[in-house]
């Protein structure tokens, strides 16, 4: 192909290549397609990556601004209802203004005083956005916003498409049982109303098409089938493997610190928040081996509970437990008493690299390296240990591990170390990633995490002898 012929294609590719200053994810899809579920997952993921992200849900705005006692049934979403259509359009414009104000830093942020000056990094616009005309308005709005504020904005449409009747039924049931729209309505009546609302939207629904000349990601049946176009830049690209890990299976995840080592004192209170200061080649002590044995029994029992609660039939083949450990001997040995499971030893689960400070307690670091200690105390999230890593570096290292955990449909056991578990735990808690160094990961205990619609339910099992 000649250069003249190739130039337009190269220019198009070059236009998308840079990472934009701001990212706007626009949800697309019919009601009861899991859009808000996806939006919440994306919000949690971007916050975990240390980005300022917020979800702008038009449905929440509608409910917050409607008159007290007013009822908005399926007729409010009828495209032939002129007054309702005008009100829906007004709400969409109002939410759009809020998005722009937040991106520009013109609106105070819940994150803290003065934080709104920088503006947001990622906005998730959670609404149906089911027509080409609406999506064109959104593209033009953010193009004008970028020009007016001297910044760059990458708009990515995220469409949730459900073709599986089982997935649609599950989504409808979840929506009528959890949405404030149906909190005071009998379930049968709520299901009938929602199905009529779906018909109203289906009459005007226009799926995303290439001719719209936009970046998009299409997720099918809330599973790992994904179509994407025009997704460039490291921020936007990071959500593709993450979204491919999505599924609706219910399973427990267990986070466990490696057991007690021969070289480490027995005072659990002294090491509950600090790393076990031991050589990398350290092996488990008799106390640690006892914990490893009890951990094997625990995983077997809890897996049996999971299988029973999920009501698997004899024909079902439940996914076996995924056992992920660091490569350090004490972590590998902690998982040695598990009777079954798919095992993975991963260097990415090795502890935070403290460089010249390896083997030091924080008090020793304060005494021997006061400048490095002071820098760490000021910003423990971004400060690199001399010759080593920061917690932010560790988060980037652990991103593939998180995706492995998310995509597994059976139980997952992670045996690692306090620093790595703090970073992973902050994701499941939805806690600010910058505060992960302060998270408590109890020693000789199991942190069990079970998903629900709003996040993860946490249970701590103390297994100290």
mmCIF file with all atom_site columns, N, CA, C and O in Angstrom, residues 315-365:
data_model
loop_
_atom_site.group_PDB
_atom_site.id
_atom_site.type_symbol
_atom_site.label_atom_id
_atom_site.label_alt_id
_atom_site.label_comp_id
_atom_site.label_asym_id
_atom_site.label_entity_id
_atom_site.label_seq_id
_atom_site.pdbx_PDB_ins_code
_atom_site.Cartn_x
_atom_site.Cartn_y
_atom_site.Cartn_z
_atom_site.occupancy
_atom_site.B_iso_or_equiv
_atom_site.pdbx_formal_charge
_atom_site.auth_seq_id
_atom_site.auth_comp_id
_atom_site.auth_asym_id
_atom_site.auth_atom_id
_atom_site.pdbx_PDB_model_num
ATOM 1   N N  . UNK A 1 315 ? -25.248 -33.133 37.966 1.00 0.00 ? 315 UNK A N  1
ATOM 2   C CA . UNK A 1 315 ? -24.678 -32.948 36.631 1.00 0.00 ? 315 UNK A CA 1
ATOM 3   C C  . UNK A 1 315 ? -23.711 -31.764 36.577 1.00 0.00 ? 315 UNK A C  1
ATOM 4   O O  . UNK A 1 315 ? -22.906 -31.660 35.653 1.00 0.00 ? 315 UNK A O  1
ATOM 5   N N  . UNK A 1 316 ? -23.816 -30.868 37.551 1.00 0.00 ? 316 UNK A N  1
ATOM 6   C CA . UNK A 1 316 ? -22.940 -29.697 37.556 1.00 0.00 ? 316 UNK A CA 1
ATOM 7   C C  . UNK A 1 316 ? -21.518 -30.099 37.933 1.00 0.00 ? 316 UNK A C  1
ATOM 8   O O  . UNK A 1 316 ? -21.288 -31.076 38.653 1.00 0.00 ? 316 UNK A O  1
ATOM 9   N N  . UNK A 1 317 ? -20.583 -29.324 37.453 1.00 0.00 ? 317 UNK A N  1
ATOM 10  C CA . UNK A 1 317 ? -19.175 -29.552 37.771 1.00 0.00 ? 317 UNK A CA 1
ATOM 11  C C  . UNK A 1 317 ? -18.612 -28.258 38.350 1.00 0.00 ? 317 UNK A C  1
ATOM 12  O O  . UNK A 1 317 ? -18.078 -27.425 37.615 1.00 0.00 ? 317 UNK A O  1
ATOM 13  N N  . UNK A 1 318 ? -18.759 -28.055 39.672 1.00 0.00 ? 318 UNK A N  1
ATOM 14  C CA . UNK A 1 318 ? -18.303 -26.794 40.267 1.00 0.00 ? 318 UNK A CA 1
ATOM 15  C C  . UNK A 1 318 ? -16.826 -26.538 39.984 1.00 0.00 ? 318 UNK A C  1
ATOM 16  O O  . UNK A 1 318 ? -15.996 -27.454 40.028 1.00 0.00 ? 318 UNK A O  1
ATOM 17  N N  . UNK A 1 319 ? -16.507 -25.292 39.689 1.00 0.00 ? 319 UNK A N  1
ATOM 18  C CA . UNK A 1 319 ? -15.123 -24.920 39.427 1.00 0.00 ? 319 UNK A CA 1
ATOM 19  C C  . UNK A 1 319 ? -14.289 -25.136 40.681 1.00 0.00 ? 319 UNK A C  1
ATOM 20  O O  . UNK A 1 319 ? -14.674 -24.728 41.781 1.00 0.00 ? 319 UNK A O  1
ATOM 21  N N  . UNK A 1 320 ? -13.143 -25.786 40.526 1.00 0.00 ? 320 UNK A N  1
ATOM 22  C CA . UNK A 1 320 ? -12.317 -26.066 41.699 1.00 0.00 ? 320 UNK A CA 1
ATOM 23  C C  . UNK A 1 320 ? -11.669 -24.788 42.213 1.00 0.00 ? 320 UNK A C  1
ATOM 24  O O  . UNK A 1 320 ? -11.602 -23.762 41.524 1.00 0.00 ? 320 UNK A O  1
ATOM 25  N N  . UNK A 1 321 ? -11.188 -24.884 43.428 1.00 0.00 ? 321 UNK A N  1
ATOM 26  C CA . UNK A 1 321 ? -10.575 -23.735 44.086 1.00 0.00 ? 321 UNK A CA 1
ATOM 27  C C  . UNK A 1 321 ? -9.274  -23.349 43.378 1.00 0.00 ? 321 UNK A C  1
ATOM 28  O O  . UNK A 1 321 ? -8.468  -24.208 43.016 1.00 0.00 ? 321 UNK A O  1
ATOM 29  N N  . UNK A 1 322 ? -9.097  -22.056 43.174 1.00 0.00 ? 322 UNK A N  1
ATOM 30  C CA . UNK A 1 322 ? -7.852  -21.527 42.627 1.00 0.00 ? 322 UNK A CA 1
ATOM 31  C C  . UNK A 1 322 ? -6.981  -21.084 43.796 1.00 0.00 ? 322 UNK A C  1
ATOM 32  O O  . UNK A 1 322 ? -7.388  -20.238 44.599 1.00 0.00 ? 322 UNK A O  1
ATOM 33  N N  . UNK A 1 323 ? -5.801  -21.672 43.909 1.00 0.00 ? 323 UNK A N  1
ATOM 34  C CA . UNK A 1 323 ? -4.881  -21.368 45.006 1.00 0.00 ? 323 UNK A CA 1
ATOM 35  C C  . UNK A 1 323 ? -3.715  -20.570 44.440 1.00 0.00 ? 323 UNK A C  1
ATOM 36  O O  . UNK A 1 323 ? -2.940  -21.074 43.625 1.00 0.00 ? 323 UNK A O  1
ATOM 37  N N  . UNK A 1 324 ? -3.602  -19.328 44.875 1.00 0.00 ? 324 UNK A N  1
ATOM 38  C CA . UNK A 1 324 ? -2.557  -18.432 44.378 1.00 0.00 ? 324 UNK A CA 1
ATOM 39  C C  . UNK A 1 324 ? -1.631  -18.083 45.543 1.00 0.00 ? 324 UNK A C  1
ATOM 40  O O  . UNK A 1 324 ? -2.087  -17.601 46.585 1.00 0.00 ? 324 UNK A O  1
ATOM 41  N N  . UNK A 1 325 ? -0.341  -18.324 45.367 1.00 0.00 ? 325 UNK A N  1
ATOM 42  C CA . UNK A 1 325 ? 0.620   -17.987 46.413 1.00 0.00 ? 325 UNK A CA 1
ATOM 43  C C  . UNK A 1 325 ? 1.772   -17.196 45.808 1.00 0.00 ? 325 UNK A C  1
ATOM 44  O O  . UNK A 1 325 ? 2.001   -17.218 44.595 1.00 0.00 ? 325 UNK A O  1
ATOM 45  N N  . UNK A 1 326 ? 2.494   -16.506 46.679 1.00 0.00 ? 326 UNK A N  1
ATOM 46  C CA . UNK A 1 326 ? 3.748   -15.909 46.232 1.00 0.00 ? 326 UNK A CA 1
ATOM 47  C C  . UNK A 1 326 ? 4.761   -17.033 46.040 1.00 0.00 ? 326 UNK A C  1
ATOM 48  O O  . UNK A 1 326 ? 4.473   -18.204 46.305 1.00 0.00 ? 326 UNK A O  1
ATOM 49  N N  . UNK A 1 327 ? 5.949   -16.692 45.601 1.00 0.00 ? 327 UNK A N  1
ATOM 50  C CA . UNK A 1 327 ? 6.977   -17.719 45.396 1.00 0.00 ? 327 UNK A CA 1
ATOM 51  C C  . UNK A 1 327 ? 7.816   -17.953 46.643 1.00 0.00 ? 327 UNK A C  1
ATOM 52  O O  . UNK A 1 327 ? 8.665   -18.845 46.649 1.00 0.00 ? 327 UNK A O  1
ATOM 53  N N  . UNK A 1 328 ? 7.591   -17.177 47.697 1.00 0.00 ? 328 UNK A N  1
ATOM 54  C CA . UNK A 1 328 ? 8.374   -17.355 48.916 1.00 0.00 ? 328 UNK A CA 1
ATOM 55  C C  . UNK A 1 328 ? 7.987   -18.661 49.607 1.00 0.00 ? 328 UNK A C  1
ATOM 56  O O  . UNK A 1 328 ? 6.794   -19.004 49.671 1.00 0.00 ? 328 UNK A O  1
ATOM 57  N N  . UNK A 1 329 ? 8.975   -19.400 50.134 1.00 0.00 ? 329 UNK A N  1
ATOM 58  C CA . UNK A 1 329 ? 8.680   -20.715 50.724 1.00 0.00 ? 329 UNK A CA 1
ATOM 59  C C  . UNK A 1 329 ? 7.594   -20.681 51.789 1.00 0.00 ? 329 UNK A C  1
ATOM 60  O O  . UNK A 1 329 ? 6.755   -21.584 51.848 1.00 0.00 ? 329 UNK A O  1
ATOM 61  N N  . UNK A 1 330 ? 7.581   -19.638 52.630 1.00 0.00 ? 330 UNK A N  1
ATOM 62  C CA . UNK A 1 330 ? 6.592   -19.624 53.714 1.00 0.00 ? 330 UNK A CA 1
ATOM 63  C C  . UNK A 1 330 ? 5.164   -19.505 53.183 1.00 0.00 ? 330 UNK A C  1
ATOM 64  O O  . UNK A 1 330 ? 4.229   -20.019 53.799 1.00 0.00 ? 330 UNK A O  1
ATOM 65  N N  . UNK A 1 331 ? 4.984   -18.841 52.041 1.00 0.00 ? 331 UNK A N  1
ATOM 66  C CA . UNK A 1 331 ? 3.647   -18.746 51.452 1.00 0.00 ? 331 UNK A CA 1
ATOM 67  C C  . UNK A 1 331 ? 3.252   -20.063 50.791 1.00 0.00 ? 331 UNK A C  1
ATOM 68  O O  . UNK A 1 331 ? 2.116   -20.530 50.936 1.00 0.00 ? 331 UNK A O  1
ATOM 69  N N  . UNK A 1 332 ? 4.191   -20.658 50.068 1.00 0.00 ? 332 UNK A N  1
ATOM 70  C CA . UNK A 1 332 ? 3.912   -21.941 49.412 1.00 0.00 ? 332 UNK A CA 1
ATOM 71  C C  . UNK A 1 332 ? 3.575   -23.004 50.450 1.00 0.00 ? 332 UNK A C  1
ATOM 72  O O  . UNK A 1 332 ? 2.614   -23.775 50.295 1.00 0.00 ? 332 UNK A O  1
ATOM 73  N N  . UNK A 1 333 ? 4.337   -23.029 51.544 1.00 0.00 ? 333 UNK A N  1
ATOM 74  C CA . UNK A 1 333 ? 4.104   -24.031 52.585 1.00 0.00 ? 333 UNK A CA 1
ATOM 75  C C  . UNK A 1 333 ? 2.771   -23.818 53.296 1.00 0.00 ? 333 UNK A C  1
ATOM 76  O O  . UNK A 1 333 ? 2.138   -24.781 53.739 1.00 0.00 ? 333 UNK A O  1
ATOM 77  N N  . UNK A 1 334 ? 2.324   -22.571 53.389 1.00 0.00 ? 334 UNK A N  1
ATOM 78  C CA . UNK A 1 334 ? 1.046   -22.297 54.049 1.00 0.00 ? 334 UNK A CA 1
ATOM 79  C C  . UNK A 1 334 ? -0.111  -22.943 53.299 1.00 0.00 ? 334 UNK A C  1
ATOM 80  O O  . UNK A 1 334 ? -1.149  -23.259 53.893 1.00 0.00 ? 334 UNK A O  1
ATOM 81  N N  . UNK A 1 335 ? 0.056   -23.165 52.002 1.00 0.00 ? 335 UNK A N  1
ATOM 82  C CA . UNK A 1 335 ? -1.007  -23.783 51.194 1.00 0.00 ? 335 UNK A CA 1
ATOM 83  C C  . UNK A 1 335 ? -0.769  -25.272 50.954 1.00 0.00 ? 335 UNK A C  1
ATOM 84  O O  . UNK A 1 335 ? -1.497  -25.891 50.174 1.00 0.00 ? 335 UNK A O  1
ATOM 85  N N  . UNK A 1 336 ? 0.214   -25.851 51.627 1.00 0.00 ? 336 UNK A N  1
ATOM 86  C CA . UNK A 1 336 ? 0.592   -27.241 51.335 1.00 0.00 ? 336 UNK A CA 1
ATOM 87  C C  . UNK A 1 336 ? -0.436  -28.267 51.779 1.00 0.00 ? 336 UNK A C  1
ATOM 88  O O  . UNK A 1 336 ? -0.426  -29.397 51.291 1.00 0.00 ? 336 UNK A O  1
ATOM 89  N N  . UNK A 1 337 ? -1.302  -27.916 52.718 1.00 0.00 ? 337 UNK A N  1
ATOM 90  C CA . UNK A 1 337 ? -2.229  -28.914 53.258 1.00 0.00 ? 337 UNK A CA 1
ATOM 91  C C  . UNK A 1 337 ? -3.584  -28.893 52.551 1.00 0.00 ? 337 UNK A C  1
ATOM 92  O O  . UNK A 1 337 ? -4.518  -29.548 53.006 1.00 0.00 ? 337 UNK A O  1
ATOM 93  N N  . UNK A 1 338 ? -3.688  -28.144 51.471 1.00 0.00 ? 338 UNK A N  1
ATOM 94  C CA . UNK A 1 338 ? -4.932  -28.166 50.706 1.00 0.00 ? 338 UNK A CA 1
ATOM 95  C C  . UNK A 1 338 ? -4.989  -29.450 49.896 1.00 0.00 ? 338 UNK A C  1
ATOM 96  O O  . UNK A 1 338 ? -4.024  -29.803 49.202 1.00 0.00 ? 338 UNK A O  1
ATOM 97  N N  . UNK A 1 339 ? -6.114  -30.134 49.984 1.00 0.00 ? 339 UNK A N  1
ATOM 98  C CA . UNK A 1 339 ? -6.217  -31.455 49.352 1.00 0.00 ? 339 UNK A CA 1
ATOM 99  C C  . UNK A 1 339 ? -6.387  -31.373 47.845 1.00 0.00 ? 339 UNK A C  1
ATOM 100 O O  . UNK A 1 339 ? -6.081  -32.316 47.125 1.00 0.00 ? 339 UNK A O  1
ATOM 101 N N  . UNK A 1 340 ? -6.911  -30.263 47.347 1.00 0.00 ? 340 UNK A N  1
ATOM 102 C CA . UNK A 1 340 ? -7.125  -30.138 45.904 1.00 0.00 ? 340 UNK A CA 1
ATOM 103 C C  . UNK A 1 340 ? -7.103  -28.669 45.529 1.00 0.00 ? 340 UNK A C  1
ATOM 104 O O  . UNK A 1 340 ? -7.027  -27.787 46.382 1.00 0.00 ? 340 UNK A O  1
ATOM 105 N N  . UNK A 1 341 ? -7.199  -28.421 44.235 1.00 0.00 ? 341 UNK A N  1
ATOM 106 C CA . UNK A 1 341 ? -7.237  -27.044 43.761 1.00 0.00 ? 341 UNK A CA 1
ATOM 107 C C  . UNK A 1 341 ? -6.183  -26.781 42.700 1.00 0.00 ? 341 UNK A C  1
ATOM 108 O O  . UNK A 1 341 ? -5.141  -27.432 42.652 1.00 0.00 ? 341 UNK A O  1
ATOM 109 N N  . UNK A 1 342 ? -6.484  -25.823 41.854 1.00 0.00 ? 342 UNK A N  1
ATOM 110 C CA . UNK A 1 342 ? -5.540  -25.384 40.829 1.00 0.00 ? 342 UNK A CA 1
ATOM 111 C C  . UNK A 1 342 ? -4.545  -24.431 41.482 1.00 0.00 ? 342 UNK A C  1
ATOM 112 O O  . UNK A 1 342 ? -4.928  -23.427 42.077 1.00 0.00 ? 342 UNK A O  1
ATOM 113 N N  . UNK A 1 343 ? -3.259  -24.708 41.383 1.00 0.00 ? 343 UNK A N  1
ATOM 114 C CA . UNK A 1 343 ? -2.248  -23.943 42.110 1.00 0.00 ? 343 UNK A CA 1
ATOM 115 C C  . UNK A 1 343 ? -1.425  -23.070 41.176 1.00 0.00 ? 343 UNK A C  1
ATOM 116 O O  . UNK A 1 343 ? -1.038  -23.497 40.092 1.00 0.00 ? 343 UNK A O  1
ATOM 117 N N  . UNK A 1 344 ? -1.164  -21.856 41.651 1.00 0.00 ? 344 UNK A N  1
ATOM 118 C CA . UNK A 1 344 ? -0.340  -20.916 40.891 1.00 0.00 ? 344 UNK A CA 1
ATOM 119 C C  . UNK A 1 344 ? 0.630   -20.234 41.856 1.00 0.00 ? 344 UNK A C  1
ATOM 120 O O  . UNK A 1 344 ? 0.209   -19.612 42.833 1.00 0.00 ? 344 UNK A O  1
ATOM 121 N N  . UNK A 1 345 ? 1.933   -20.384 41.597 1.00 0.00 ? 345 UNK A N  1
ATOM 122 C CA . UNK A 1 345 ? 2.938   -19.611 42.324 1.00 0.00 ? 345 UNK A CA 1
ATOM 123 C C  . UNK A 1 345 ? 3.296   -18.399 41.470 1.00 0.00 ? 345 UNK A C  1
ATOM 124 O O  . UNK A 1 345 ? 3.684   -18.545 40.315 1.00 0.00 ? 345 UNK A O  1
ATOM 125 N N  . UNK A 1 346 ? 3.154   -17.211 42.047 1.00 0.00 ? 346 UNK A N  1
ATOM 126 C CA . UNK A 1 346 ? 3.281   -15.990 41.259 1.00 0.00 ? 346 UNK A CA 1
ATOM 127 C C  . UNK A 1 346 ? 4.236   -15.013 41.941 1.00 0.00 ? 346 UNK A C  1
ATOM 128 O O  . UNK A 1 346 ? 4.020   -14.609 43.092 1.00 0.00 ? 346 UNK A O  1
ATOM 129 N N  . UNK A 1 347 ? 5.272   -14.623 41.211 1.00 0.00 ? 347 UNK A N  1
ATOM 130 C CA . UNK A 1 347 ? 6.200   -13.623 41.751 1.00 0.00 ? 347 UNK A CA 1
ATOM 131 C C  . UNK A 1 347 ? 5.507   -12.286 41.964 1.00 0.00 ? 347 UNK A C  1
ATOM 132 O O  . UNK A 1 347 ? 5.941   -11.478 42.791 1.00 0.00 ? 347 UNK A O  1
ATOM 133 N N  . UNK A 1 348 ? 4.423   -12.058 41.218 1.00 0.00 ? 348 UNK A N  1
ATOM 134 C CA . UNK A 1 348 ? 3.685   -10.804 41.390 1.00 0.00 ? 348 UNK A CA 1
ATOM 135 C C  . UNK A 1 348 ? 3.051   -10.700 42.770 1.00 0.00 ? 348 UNK A C  1
ATOM 136 O O  . UNK A 1 348 ? 2.693   -9.606  43.209 1.00 0.00 ? 348 UNK A O  1
ATOM 137 N N  . UNK A 1 349 ? 2.910   -11.824 43.473 1.00 0.00 ? 349 UNK A N  1
ATOM 138 C CA . UNK A 1 349 ? 2.355   -11.814 44.824 1.00 0.00 ? 349 UNK A CA 1
ATOM 139 C C  . UNK A 1 349 ? 3.440   -11.711 45.897 1.00 0.00 ? 349 UNK A C  1
ATOM 140 O O  . UNK A 1 349 ? 3.132   -11.764 47.093 1.00 0.00 ? 349 UNK A O  1
ATOM 141 N N  . UNK A 1 350 ? 4.689   -11.580 45.473 1.00 0.00 ? 350 UNK A N  1
ATOM 142 C CA . UNK A 1 350 ? 5.756   -11.396 46.457 1.00 0.00 ? 350 UNK A CA 1
ATOM 143 C C  . UNK A 1 350 ? 5.597   -10.048 47.151 1.00 0.00 ? 350 UNK A C  1
ATOM 144 O O  . UNK A 1 350 ? 4.986   -9.123  46.607 1.00 0.00 ? 350 UNK A O  1
ATOM 145 N N  . UNK A 1 351 ? 6.153   -9.903  48.361 1.00 0.00 ? 351 UNK A N  1
ATOM 146 C CA . UNK A 1 351 ? 5.912   -8.673  49.121 1.00 0.00 ? 351 UNK A CA 1
ATOM 147 C C  . UNK A 1 351 ? 6.497   -7.433  48.463 1.00 0.00 ? 351 UNK A C  1
ATOM 148 O O  . UNK A 1 351 ? 7.310   -7.516  47.534 1.00 0.00 ? 351 UNK A O  1
ATOM 149 N N  . UNK A 1 352 ? 6.041   -6.289  48.942 1.00 0.00 ? 352 UNK A N  1
ATOM 150 C CA . UNK A 1 352 ? 6.565   -4.999  48.502 1.00 0.00 ? 352 UNK A CA 1
ATOM 151 C C  . UNK A 1 352 ? 8.087   -5.002  48.593 1.00 0.00 ? 352 UNK A C  1
ATOM 152 O O  . UNK A 1 352 ? 8.664   -5.376  49.613 1.00 0.00 ? 352 UNK A O  1
ATOM 153 N N  . UNK A 1 353 ? 8.733   -4.596  47.503 1.00 0.00 ? 353 UNK A N  1
ATOM 154 C CA . UNK A 1 353 ? 10.197  -4.537  47.477 1.00 0.00 ? 353 UNK A CA 1
ATOM 155 C C  . UNK A 1 353 ? 10.645  -3.277  48.212 1.00 0.00 ? 353 UNK A C  1
ATOM 156 O O  . UNK A 1 353 ? 10.468  -2.164  47.718 1.00 0.00 ? 353 UNK A O  1
ATOM 157 N N  . UNK A 1 354 ? 11.242  -3.467  49.374 1.00 0.00 ? 354 UNK A N  1
ATOM 158 C CA . UNK A 1 354 ? 11.674  -2.325  50.180 1.00 0.00 ? 354 UNK A CA 1
ATOM 159 C C  . UNK A 1 354 ? 13.115  -1.915  49.906 1.00 0.00 ? 354 UNK A C  1
ATOM 160 O O  . UNK A 1 354 ? 13.648  -1.043  50.599 1.00 0.00 ? 354 UNK A O  1
ATOM 161 N N  . UNK A 1 355 ? 13.719  -2.529  48.902 1.00 0.00 ? 355 UNK A N  1
ATOM 162 C CA . UNK A 1 355 ? 15.054  -2.104  48.508 1.00 0.00 ? 355 UNK A CA 1
ATOM 163 C C  . UNK A 1 355 ? 16.040  -2.144  49.661 1.00 0.00 ? 355 UNK A C  1
ATOM 164 O O  . UNK A 1 355 ? 16.206  -3.174  50.332 1.00 0.00 ? 355 UNK A O  1
ATOM 165 N N  . UNK A 1 356 ? 16.681  -1.014  49.910 1.00 0.00 ? 356 UNK A N  1
ATOM 166 C CA . UNK A 1 356 ? 17.700  -0.937  50.959 1.00 0.00 ? 356 UNK A CA 1
ATOM 167 C C  . UNK A 1 356 ? 17.106  -1.101  52.355 1.00 0.00 ? 356 UNK A C  1
ATOM 168 O O  . UNK A 1 356 ? 17.847  -1.312  53.322 1.00 0.00 ? 356 UNK A O  1
ATOM 169 N N  . UNK A 1 357 ? 15.797  -1.012  52.465 1.00 0.00 ? 357 UNK A N  1
ATOM 170 C CA . UNK A 1 357 ? 15.149  -1.123  53.775 1.00 0.00 ? 357 UNK A CA 1
ATOM 171 C C  . UNK A 1 357 ? 14.663  -2.536  54.066 1.00 0.00 ? 357 UNK A C  1
ATOM 172 O O  . UNK A 1 357 ? 14.002  -2.760  55.087 1.00 0.00 ? 357 UNK A O  1
ATOM 173 N N  . UNK A 1 358 ? 14.957  -3.473  53.165 1.00 0.00 ? 358 UNK A N  1
ATOM 174 C CA . UNK A 1 358 ? 14.457  -4.835  53.377 1.00 0.00 ? 358 UNK A CA 1
ATOM 175 C C  . UNK A 1 358 ? 15.019  -5.404  54.680 1.00 0.00 ? 358 UNK A C  1
ATOM 176 O O  . UNK A 1 358 ? 16.211  -5.289  54.970 1.00 0.00 ? 358 UNK A O  1
ATOM 177 N N  . UNK A 1 359 ? 14.151  -6.016  55.435 1.00 0.00 ? 359 UNK A N  1
ATOM 178 C CA . UNK A 1 359 ? 14.551  -6.621  56.700 1.00 0.00 ? 359 UNK A CA 1
ATOM 179 C C  . UNK A 1 359 ? 14.460  -5.679  57.880 1.00 0.00 ? 359 UNK A C  1
ATOM 180 O O  . UNK A 1 359 ? 14.622  -6.101  59.025 1.00 0.00 ? 359 UNK A O  1
ATOM 181 N N  . UNK A 1 360 ? 14.201  -4.394  57.608 1.00 0.00 ? 360 UNK A N  1
ATOM 182 C CA . UNK A 1 360 ? 14.084  -3.426  58.697 1.00 0.00 ? 360 UNK A CA 1
ATOM 183 C C  . UNK A 1 360 ? 12.636  -3.325  59.169 1.00 0.00 ? 360 UNK A C  1
ATOM 184 O O  . UNK A 1 360 ? 11.703  -3.409  58.373 1.00 0.00 ? 360 UNK A O  1
ATOM 185 N N  . UNK A 1 361 ? 12.465  -3.111  60.461 1.00 0.00 ? 361 UNK A N  1
ATOM 186 C CA . UNK A 1 361 ? 11.166  -2.689  60.956 1.00 0.00 ? 361 UNK A CA 1
ATOM 187 C C  . UNK A 1 361 ? 11.036  -1.192  60.687 1.00 0.00 ? 361 UNK A C  1
ATOM 188 O O  . UNK A 1 361 ? 12.028  -0.518  60.368 1.00 0.00 ? 361 UNK A O  1
ATOM 189 N N  . UNK A 1 362 ? 9.830   -0.663  60.809 1.00 0.00 ? 362 UNK A N  1
ATOM 190 C CA . UNK A 1 362 ? 9.645   0.764   60.572 1.00 0.00 ? 362 UNK A CA 1
ATOM 191 C C  . UNK A 1 362 ? 10.409  1.597   61.601 1.00 0.00 ? 362 UNK A C  1
ATOM 192 O O  . UNK A 1 362 ? 10.930  2.671   61.286 1.00 0.00 ? 362 UNK A O  1
ATOM 193 N N  . UNK A 1 363 ? 10.503  1.102   62.828 1.00 0.00 ? 363 UNK A N  1
ATOM 194 C CA . UNK A 1 363 ? 11.261  1.840   63.847 1.00 0.00 ? 363 UNK A CA 1
ATOM 195 C C  . UNK A 1 363 ? 12.748  1.850   63.510 1.00 0.00 ? 363 UNK A C  1
ATOM 196 O O  . UNK A 1 363 ? 13.445  2.859   63.727 1.00 0.00 ? 363 UNK A O  1
ATOM 197 N N  . UNK A 1 364 ? 13.256  0.745   62.961 1.00 0.00 ? 364 UNK A N  1
ATOM 198 C CA . UNK A 1 364 ? 14.659  0.713   62.543 1.00 0.00 ? 364 UNK A CA 1
ATOM 199 C C  . UNK A 1 364 ? 14.892  1.647   61.360 1.00 0.00 ? 364 UNK A C  1
ATOM 200 O O  . UNK A 1 364 ? 15.917  2.330   61.290 1.00 0.00 ? 364 UNK A O  1
ATOM 201 N N  . UNK A 1 365 ? 13.942  1.676   60.437 1.00 0.00 ? 365 UNK A N  1
ATOM 202 C CA . UNK A 1 365 ? 14.057  2.587   59.295 1.00 0.00 ? 365 UNK A CA 1
ATOM 203 C C  . UNK A 1 365 ? 14.072  4.038   59.768 1.00 0.00 ? 365 UNK A C  1
ATOM 204 O O  . UNK A 1 365 ? 14.839  4.866   59.266 1.00 0.00 ? 365 UNK A O  1
#
